[in-house]
PDB file of C-alpha atoms in Angstrom:
ATOM      1  CA  MET A   1    -159.499-118.242-180.542  1.00  0.00           C
ATOM      2  CA  THR A   2    -158.077-121.457-181.948  1.00  0.00           C
ATOM      3  CA  GLY A   3    -159.422-123.510-184.842  1.00  0.00           C
ATOM      4  CA  ALA A   4    -160.839-120.291-186.262  1.00  0.00           C
ATOM      5  CA  GLY A   5    -160.365-120.992-189.954  1.00  0.00           C
ATOM      6  CA  ARG A   6    -163.520-122.994-190.578  1.00  0.00           C
ATOM      7  CA  GLY A   7    -166.566-124.668-189.101  1.00  0.00           C
ATOM      8  CA  ILE A   8    -167.435-124.027-185.471  1.00  0.00           C
ATOM      9  CA  GLY A   9    -164.286-121.979-184.886  1.00  0.00           C
ATOM     10  CA  ARG A  10    -165.076-119.582-187.707  1.00  0.00           C
ATOM     11  CA  GLY A  11    -168.661-119.311-186.530  1.00  0.00           C
ATOM     12  CA  CYS A  12    -167.543-118.478-182.998  1.00  0.00           C
ATOM     13  CA  ALA A  13    -165.137-115.806-184.223  1.00  0.00           C
ATOM     14  CA  LEU A  14    -167.915-114.069-186.154  1.00  0.00           C
ATOM     15  CA  ALA A  15    -170.482-114.448-183.377  1.00  0.00           C
ATOM     16  CA  LEU A  16    -168.119-112.960-180.808  1.00  0.00           C
ATOM     17  CA  ALA A  17    -167.348-110.088-183.172  1.00  0.00           C
ATOM     18  CA  GLU A  18    -171.073-109.438-183.581  1.00  0.00           C
ATOM     19  CA  ALA A  19    -171.289-109.335-179.772  1.00  0.00           C
ATOM     20  CA  GLY A  20    -168.585-106.653-179.672  1.00  0.00           C
ATOM     21  CA  ALA A  21    -165.312-108.551-179.395  1.00  0.00           C
ATOM     22  CA  ASP A  22    -162.065-107.898-181.193  1.00  0.00           C
ATOM     23  CA  VAL A  23    -160.711-111.194-182.477  1.00  0.00           C
ATOM     24  CA  VAL A  24    -157.359-112.930-182.721  1.00  0.00           C
ATOM     25  CA  ALA A  25    -158.042-115.867-185.049  1.00  0.00           C
ATOM     26  CA  VAL A  26    -155.621-118.795-184.897  1.00  0.00           C
ATOM     27  CA  SER A  27    -155.276-121.917-187.033  1.00  0.00           C
ATOM     28  CA  ARG A  28    -152.833-123.589-189.402  1.00  0.00           C
ATOM     29  CA  SER A  29    -154.562-122.297-192.567  1.00  0.00           C
ATOM     30  CA  PRO A  30    -153.509-118.704-193.378  1.00  0.00           C
ATOM     31  CA  ASP A  31    -155.821-118.251-196.369  1.00  0.00           C
ATOM     32  CA  GLU A  32    -158.897-119.327-194.419  1.00  0.00           C
ATOM     33  CA  LEU A  33    -157.858-117.186-191.463  1.00  0.00           C
ATOM     34  CA  GLU A  34    -157.489-114.071-193.553  1.00  0.00           C
ATOM     35  CA  ARG A  35    -160.992-114.541-194.952  1.00  0.00           C
ATOM     36  CA  VAL A  36    -162.323-114.852-191.406  1.00  0.00           C
ATOM     37  CA  ALA A  37    -160.409-111.740-190.374  1.00  0.00           C
ATOM     38  CA  GLU A  38    -161.932-109.821-193.276  1.00  0.00           C
ATOM     39  CA  GLU A  39    -165.411-110.945-192.210  1.00  0.00           C
ATOM     40  CA  VAL A  40    -164.735-109.794-188.641  1.00  0.00           C
ATOM     41  CA  ARG A  41    -163.544-106.397-189.863  1.00  0.00           C
ATOM     42  CA  ALA A  42    -166.678-106.077-191.974  1.00  0.00           C
ATOM     43  CA  LEU A  43    -168.589-106.321-188.693  1.00  0.00           C
ATOM     44  CA  GLY A  44    -166.704-103.295-187.401  1.00  0.00           C
ATOM     45  CA  ARG A  45    -164.288-105.093-185.095  1.00  0.00           C
ATOM     46  CA  SER A  46    -160.531-105.466-185.299  1.00  0.00           C
ATOM     47  CA  ALA A  47    -159.103-108.822-186.310  1.00  0.00           C
ATOM     48  CA  ARG A  48    -155.687-110.405-186.382  1.00  0.00           C
ATOM     49  CA  ALA A  49    -155.037-113.630-188.295  1.00  0.00           C
ATOM     50  CA  VAL A  50    -152.267-115.797-186.840  1.00  0.00           C
ATOM     51  CA  ALA A  51    -151.185-118.943-188.680  1.00  0.00           C
ATOM     52  CA  LEU A  52    -149.885-121.142-185.889  1.00  0.00           C
ATOM     53  CA  ASP A  53    -149.762-124.825-184.956  1.00  0.00           C
ATOM     54  CA  VAL A  54    -151.318-125.037-181.484  1.00  0.00           C
ATOM     55  CA  ARG A  55    -149.467-128.299-180.915  1.00  0.00           C
ATOM     56  CA  GLN A  56    -146.354-126.176-180.478  1.00  0.00           C
ATOM     57  CA  GLY A  57    -146.702-124.990-176.892  1.00  0.00           C
ATOM     58  CA  LYS A  58    -143.800-122.547-177.131  1.00  0.00           C
ATOM     59  CA  SER A  59    -145.438-120.759-180.072  1.00  0.00           C
ATOM     60  CA  VAL A  60    -148.765-120.569-178.244  1.00  0.00           C
ATOM     61  CA  ARG A  61    -147.141-119.099-175.142  1.00  0.00           C
ATOM     62  CA  ARG A  62    -145.285-116.539-177.227  1.00  0.00           C
ATOM     63  CA  LEU A  63    -148.462-115.401-178.974  1.00  0.00           C
ATOM     64  CA  VAL A  64    -150.415-115.116-175.725  1.00  0.00           C
ATOM     65  CA  SER A  65    -147.633-113.125-174.078  1.00  0.00           C
ATOM     66  CA  GLU A  66    -147.636-110.626-176.966  1.00  0.00           C
ATOM     67  CA  LEU A  67    -151.373-109.856-176.841  1.00  0.00           C
ATOM     68  CA  PRO A  68    -152.214-106.426-175.406  1.00  0.00           C
ATOM     69  CA  ARG A  69    -155.089-108.019-173.473  1.00  0.00           C
ATOM     70  CA  LEU A  70    -156.978-111.279-173.294  1.00  0.00           C
ATOM     71  CA  ASP A  71    -160.515-111.366-171.912  1.00  0.00           C
ATOM     72  CA  VAL A  72    -161.905-114.481-173.620  1.00  0.00           C
ATOM     73  CA  LEU A  73    -160.346-117.649-174.973  1.00  0.00           C
ATOM     74  CA  VAL A  74    -162.294-120.073-177.156  1.00  0.00           C
ATOM     75  CA  VAL A  75    -160.503-123.339-177.900  1.00  0.00           C
ATOM     76  CA  SER A  76    -161.986-124.943-180.996  1.00  0.00           C
ATOM     77  CA  ALA A  77    -158.989-126.669-182.598  1.00  0.00           C
ATOM     78  CA  GLY A  78    -159.478-130.425-182.728  1.00  0.00           C
ATOM     79  CA  THR A  79    -160.087-133.381-185.001  1.00  0.00           C
ATOM     80  CA  ASN A  80    -161.619-136.847-185.205  1.00  0.00           C
ATOM     81  CA  LEU A  81    -160.512-139.945-187.093  1.00  0.00           C
ATOM     82  CA  PRO A  82    -163.210-142.596-186.620  1.00  0.00           C
ATOM     83  CA  GLU A  83    -161.917-146.146-186.482  1.00  0.00           C
ATOM     84  CA  ALA A  84    -162.760-149.420-184.795  1.00  0.00           C
ATOM     85  CA  PHE A  85    -161.127-149.646-181.367  1.00  0.00           C
ATOM     86  CA  LEU A  86    -159.225-152.834-182.193  1.00  0.00           C
ATOM     87  CA  ASP A  87    -157.724-151.203-185.287  1.00  0.00           C
ATOM     88  CA  VAL A  88    -156.458-147.955-183.724  1.00  0.00           C
ATOM     89  CA  ALA A  89    -152.744-147.544-184.454  1.00  0.00           C
ATOM     90  CA  ASP A  90    -150.261-145.840-182.146  1.00  0.00           C
ATOM     91  CA  GLU A  91    -149.872-143.003-184.634  1.00  0.00           C
ATOM     92  CA  GLN A  92    -153.594-142.195-184.698  1.00  0.00           C
ATOM     93  CA  LEU A  93    -153.845-142.365-180.922  1.00  0.00           C
ATOM     94  CA  ASP A  94    -150.897-140.009-180.533  1.00  0.00           C
ATOM     95  CA  ALA A  95    -152.212-137.580-183.158  1.00  0.00           C
ATOM     96  CA  LEU A  96    -155.591-137.116-181.470  1.00  0.00           C
ATOM     97  CA  LEU A  97    -154.176-136.979-177.957  1.00  0.00           C
ATOM     98  CA  THR A  98    -151.650-134.360-179.048  1.00  0.00           C
ATOM     99  CA  LEU A  99    -154.155-132.028-180.722  1.00  0.00           C
ATOM    100  CA  ASN A 100    -157.329-132.680-178.740  1.00  0.00           C
ATOM    101  CA  VAL A 101    -155.784-132.898-175.267  1.00  0.00           C
ATOM    102  CA  ARG A 102    -152.173-131.757-174.991  1.00  0.00           C
ATOM    103  CA  ALA A 103    -152.602-128.688-177.195  1.00  0.00           C
ATOM    104  CA  VAL A 104    -155.830-127.757-175.406  1.00  0.00           C
ATOM    105  CA  PHE A 105    -154.141-128.055-172.015  1.00  0.00           C
ATOM    106  CA  LEU A 106    -151.185-125.880-173.027  1.00  0.00           C
ATOM    107  CA  THR A 107    -153.370-123.253-174.705  1.00  0.00           C
ATOM    108  CA  VAL A 108    -155.641-122.962-171.671  1.00  0.00           C
ATOM    109  CA  GLN A 109    -152.638-122.796-169.358  1.00  0.00           C
ATOM    110  CA  ALA A 110    -151.022-119.980-171.331  1.00  0.00           C
ATOM    111  CA  ALA A 111    -154.234-117.956-171.467  1.00  0.00           C
ATOM    112  CA  ALA A 112    -155.064-118.591-167.821  1.00  0.00           C
ATOM    113  CA  ARG A 113    -151.732-117.155-166.708  1.00  0.00           C
ATOM    114  CA  ARG A 114    -152.551-113.900-168.501  1.00  0.00           C
ATOM    115  CA  MET A 115    -156.090-113.832-167.139  1.00  0.00           C
ATOM    116  CA  VAL A 116    -154.975-114.444-163.552  1.00  0.00           C
ATOM    117  CA  ASP A 117    -152.529-111.556-163.831  1.00  0.00           C
ATOM    118  CA  ALA A 118    -155.288-109.357-165.289  1.00  0.00           C
ATOM    119  CA  GLY A 119    -157.815-110.228-162.593  1.00  0.00           C
ATOM    120  CA  GLY A 120    -160.213-112.432-164.527  1.00  0.00           C
ATOM    121  CA  GLY A 121    -161.455-113.789-167.837  1.00  0.00           C
ATOM    122  CA  SER A 122    -163.564-116.451-169.525  1.00  0.00           C
ATOM    123  CA  ILE A 123    -162.320-119.653-171.163  1.00  0.00           C
ATOM    124  CA  VAL A 124    -164.650-121.740-173.322  1.00  0.00           C
ATOM    125  CA  LEU A 125    -163.600-125.154-174.612  1.00  0.00           C
ATOM    126  CA  ILE A 126    -165.365-126.804-177.528  1.00  0.00           C
ATOM    127  CA  SER A 127    -165.980-130.314-176.256  1.00  0.00           C
ATOM    128  CA  SER A 128    -168.547-132.772-177.584  1.00  0.00           C
ATOM    129  CA  GLN A 129    -171.496-134.872-176.517  1.00  0.00           C
ATOM    130  CA  MET A 130    -168.898-137.645-176.897  1.00  0.00           C
ATOM    131  CA  GLY A 131    -167.289-136.258-173.763  1.00  0.00           C
ATOM    132  CA  HIS A 132    -170.384-137.483-171.895  1.00  0.00           C
ATOM    133  CA  VAL A 133    -171.170-140.798-173.601  1.00  0.00           C
ATOM    134  CA  GLY A 134    -169.510-143.531-175.641  1.00  0.00           C
ATOM    135  CA  ALA A 135    -169.887-144.465-179.302  1.00  0.00           C
ATOM    136  CA  CYS A 136    -168.661-147.087-181.742  1.00  0.00           C
ATOM    137  CA  ARG A 137    -165.606-146.168-183.832  1.00  0.00           C
ATOM    138  CA  ARG A 138    -164.937-143.163-181.597  1.00  0.00           C
ATOM    139  CA  SER A 139    -162.904-144.631-178.760  1.00  0.00           C
ATOM    140  CA  VAL A 140    -160.029-142.199-179.176  1.00  0.00           C
ATOM    141  CA  TYR A 141    -162.259-139.171-179.764  1.00  0.00           C
ATOM    142  CA  CYS A 142    -164.369-140.034-176.717  1.00  0.00           C
ATOM    143  CA  THR A 143    -161.189-140.423-174.685  1.00  0.00           C
ATOM    144  CA  THR A 144    -159.989-136.961-175.690  1.00  0.00           C
ATOM    145  CA  LYS A 145    -163.314-135.230-175.116  1.00  0.00           C
ATOM    146  CA  HIS A 146    -163.792-136.848-171.707  1.00  0.00           C
ATOM    147  CA  ALA A 147    -160.349-135.429-170.926  1.00  0.00           C
ATOM    148  CA  VAL A 148    -161.499-131.962-172.014  1.00  0.00           C
ATOM    149  CA  GLU A 149    -164.518-132.251-169.725  1.00  0.00           C
ATOM    150  CA  GLY A 150    -162.286-133.198-166.793  1.00  0.00           C
ATOM    151  CA  LEU A 151    -159.882-130.374-167.554  1.00  0.00           C
ATOM    152  CA  THR A 152    -162.782-127.920-167.605  1.00  0.00           C
ATOM    153  CA  LYS A 153    -163.905-128.903-164.126  1.00  0.00           C
ATOM    154  CA  ALA A 154    -160.463-129.058-162.547  1.00  0.00           C
ATOM    155  CA  VAL A 155    -159.243-125.744-163.927  1.00  0.00           C
ATOM    156  CA  ALA A 156    -162.526-124.011-163.069  1.00  0.00           C
ATOM    157  CA  VAL A 157    -162.161-125.050-159.427  1.00  0.00           C
ATOM    158  CA  GLU A 158    -158.536-123.967-159.271  1.00  0.00           C
ATOM    159  CA  LEU A 159    -158.971-120.636-161.039  1.00  0.00           C
ATOM    160  CA  GLY A 160    -162.314-119.620-159.542  1.00  0.00           C
ATOM    161  CA  PRO A 161    -160.659-117.575-156.767  1.00  0.00           C
ATOM    162  CA  HIS A 162    -158.861-115.622-159.502  1.00  0.00           C
ATOM    163  CA  ARG A 163    -162.179-114.783-161.239  1.00  0.00           C
ATOM    164  CA  VAL A 164    -161.277-116.863-164.279  1.00  0.00           C
ATOM    165  CA  ARG A 165    -164.294-118.863-165.471  1.00  0.00           C
ATOM    166  CA  VAL A 166    -163.793-122.094-167.408  1.00  0.00           C
ATOM    167  CA  ASN A 167    -166.641-123.856-169.215  1.00  0.00           C
ATOM    168  CA  ALA A 168    -167.221-126.249-172.099  1.00  0.00           C
ATOM    169  CA  VAL A 169    -169.761-126.453-174.887  1.00  0.00           C
ATOM    170  CA  ALA A 170    -170.610-130.010-175.921  1.00  0.00           C
ATOM    171  CA  PRO A 171    -172.364-130.195-179.299  1.00  0.00           C
ATOM    172  CA  THR A 172    -173.916-133.136-181.041  1.00  0.00           C
ATOM    173  CA  PHE A 173    -173.029-133.758-184.697  1.00  0.00           C
ATOM    174  CA  VAL A 174    -172.869-130.360-186.406  1.00  0.00           C
ATOM    175  CA  GLU A 175    -172.707-129.638-190.132  1.00  0.00           C
ATOM    176  CA  THR A 176    -169.038-128.664-190.601  1.00  0.00           C
ATOM    177  CA  PRO A 177    -166.194-129.553-192.993  1.00  0.00           C
ATOM    178  CA  MET A 178    -164.927-132.087-190.417  1.00  0.00           C
ATOM    179  CA  THR A 179    -168.240-133.950-190.167  1.00  0.00           C
ATOM    180  CA  ALA A 180    -169.155-133.678-193.851  1.00  0.00           C
ATOM    181  CA  PRO A 181    -167.612-137.051-194.859  1.00  0.00           C
ATOM    182  CA  PHE A 182    -169.513-138.893-192.095  1.00  0.00           C
ATOM    183  CA  LEU A 183    -172.819-137.136-192.659  1.00  0.00           C
ATOM    184  CA  ALA A 184    -172.609-137.668-196.427  1.00  0.00           C
ATOM    185  CA  GLU A 185    -173.331-141.348-195.783  1.00  0.00           C
ATOM    186  CA  ALA A 186    -177.118-141.591-195.907  1.00  0.00           C
ATOM    187  CA  GLY A 187    -177.316-144.465-193.447  1.00  0.00           C
ATOM    188  CA  PHE A 188    -175.048-142.775-190.917  1.00  0.00           C
ATOM    189  CA  ARG A 189    -176.900-139.475-191.173  1.00  0.00           C
ATOM    190  CA  ALA A 190    -180.264-141.157-190.677  1.00  0.00           C
ATOM    191  CA  ASP A 191    -178.942-143.023-187.644  1.00  0.00           C
ATOM    192  CA  VAL A 192    -177.638-139.789-186.091  1.00  0.00           C
ATOM    193  CA  VAL A 193    -180.934-137.965-186.623  1.00  0.00           C
ATOM    194  CA  SER A 194    -182.836-140.901-185.117  1.00  0.00           C
ATOM    195  CA  ARG A 195    -180.837-140.508-181.901  1.00  0.00           C
ATOM    196  CA  ILE A 196    -181.595-136.786-181.502  1.00  0.00           C
ATOM    197  CA  PRO A 197    -185.015-136.116-179.949  1.00  0.00           C
ATOM    198  CA  LEU A 198    -185.230-132.698-181.626  1.00  0.00           C
ATOM    199  CA  GLY A 199    -184.873-134.511-184.929  1.00  0.00           C
ATOM    200  CA  ARG A 200    -182.103-132.656-186.748  1.00  0.00           C
ATOM    201  CA  ILE A 201    -178.343-132.310-187.134  1.00  0.00           C
ATOM    202  CA  GLY A 202    -176.772-129.372-185.349  1.00  0.00           C
ATOM    203  CA  ARG A 203    -175.911-126.087-187.059  1.00  0.00           C
ATOM    204  CA  VAL A 204    -172.906-123.931-186.304  1.00  0.00           C
ATOM    205  CA  GLU A 205    -175.149-121.174-184.970  1.00  0.00           C
ATOM    206  CA  ASP A 206    -176.546-123.593-182.379  1.00  0.00           C
ATOM    207  CA  VAL A 207    -173.052-123.783-180.899  1.00  0.00           C
ATOM    208  CA  THR A 208    -172.063-120.148-181.260  1.00  0.00           C
ATOM    209  CA  GLY A 209    -175.002-118.946-179.178  1.00  0.00           C
ATOM    210  CA  ALA A 210    -173.832-121.106-176.284  1.00  0.00           C
ATOM    211  CA  VAL A 211    -170.251-119.861-176.656  1.00  0.00           C
ATOM    212  CA  VAL A 212    -171.245-116.188-176.658  1.00  0.00           C
ATOM    213  CA  TYR A 213    -173.351-116.762-173.551  1.00  0.00           C
ATOM    214  CA  LEU A 214    -170.537-118.460-171.633  1.00  0.00           C
ATOM    215  CA  ALA A 215    -168.041-115.821-172.730  1.00  0.00           C
ATOM    216  CA  SER A 216    -170.266-112.980-171.556  1.00  0.00           C
ATOM    217  CA  ASP A 217    -171.197-111.425-168.229  1.00  0.00           C
ATOM    218  CA  ALA A 218    -174.604-113.089-168.594  1.00  0.00           C
ATOM    219  CA  ALA A 219    -172.790-116.223-167.360  1.00  0.00           C
ATOM    220  CA  ALA A 220    -170.947-114.425-164.544  1.00  0.00           C
ATOM    221  CA  LEU A 221    -171.739-117.173-162.016  1.00  0.00           C
ATOM    222  CA  VAL A 222    -171.257-120.084-164.411  1.00  0.00           C
ATOM    223  CA  THR A 223    -168.001-122.021-164.253  1.00  0.00           C
ATOM    224  CA  GLY A 224    -166.925-125.649-164.336  1.00  0.00           C
ATOM    225  CA  THR A 225    -169.935-126.700-166.377  1.00  0.00           C
ATOM    226  CA  SER A 226    -170.520-128.263-169.771  1.00  0.00           C
ATOM    227  CA  LEU A 227    -173.390-126.856-171.805  1.00  0.00           C
ATOM    228  CA  LEU A 228    -174.791-129.683-173.912  1.00  0.00           C
ATOM    229  CA  VAL A 229    -176.025-128.533-177.308  1.00  0.00           C
ATOM    230  CA  ASP A 230    -177.087-131.978-178.416  1.00  0.00           C
ATOM    231  CA  GLY A 231    -180.803-131.880-179.192  1.00  0.00           C
ATOM    232  CA  GLY A 232    -181.443-134.245-176.291  1.00  0.00           C
ATOM    233  CA  TRP A 233    -179.021-137.032-177.358  1.00  0.00           C
ATOM    234  CA  THR A 234    -177.530-137.485-173.879  1.00  0.00           C
ATOM    235  CA  ALA A 235    -180.831-137.084-172.039  1.00  0.00           C
ATOM    236  CA  GLN A 236    -181.894-140.593-173.061  1.00  0.00           C
TER     237      GLN A 236
END
């Protein structure tokens, strides 16, 4: 799984290990990855930490080709740089499109090739509620997450005959290192909570439960969908 060093990615790696999976944890932070791998091993599962930049498609394809088997892929690598739409620079646009869209596409493609050859598999993309709605200062992020939602649907339709399921999980704001700077602002945090009918910020474990479900045989007839874990934000 990608983006496994911290936050939602780390949580997913541990939750999948608790459910019985062996884990290949990928991110650009070797120290964080090794700590995650140690936690997975403490749960009685095997773990491999791979420091890799998922923006490098050739490196991703090489890693996937070397794996002895690949049953589940969770794509969690991504970022957000909030900024007013009129102020977005070319460099910021390119950075988010490269990591949040291009790298996701290439990672899913590499894994799907292995899964098709093996006769099936499950791919879970970490999207966002922002892939379903719009928001101020998140024009680029919304663009990338809407792209992830479209990719999920298109690939699910194409790979369904090969028994490869493709789904997304779309969380609301979750307490992670990435969101910490935003949520540290009292006014912003209060505004977010006011928009969530269940009345609280998301926790990593809210997301990991959805990921484990979609990765498992319990979701054997579920593909091409986005499971919103947003406390009701998008229901309004």
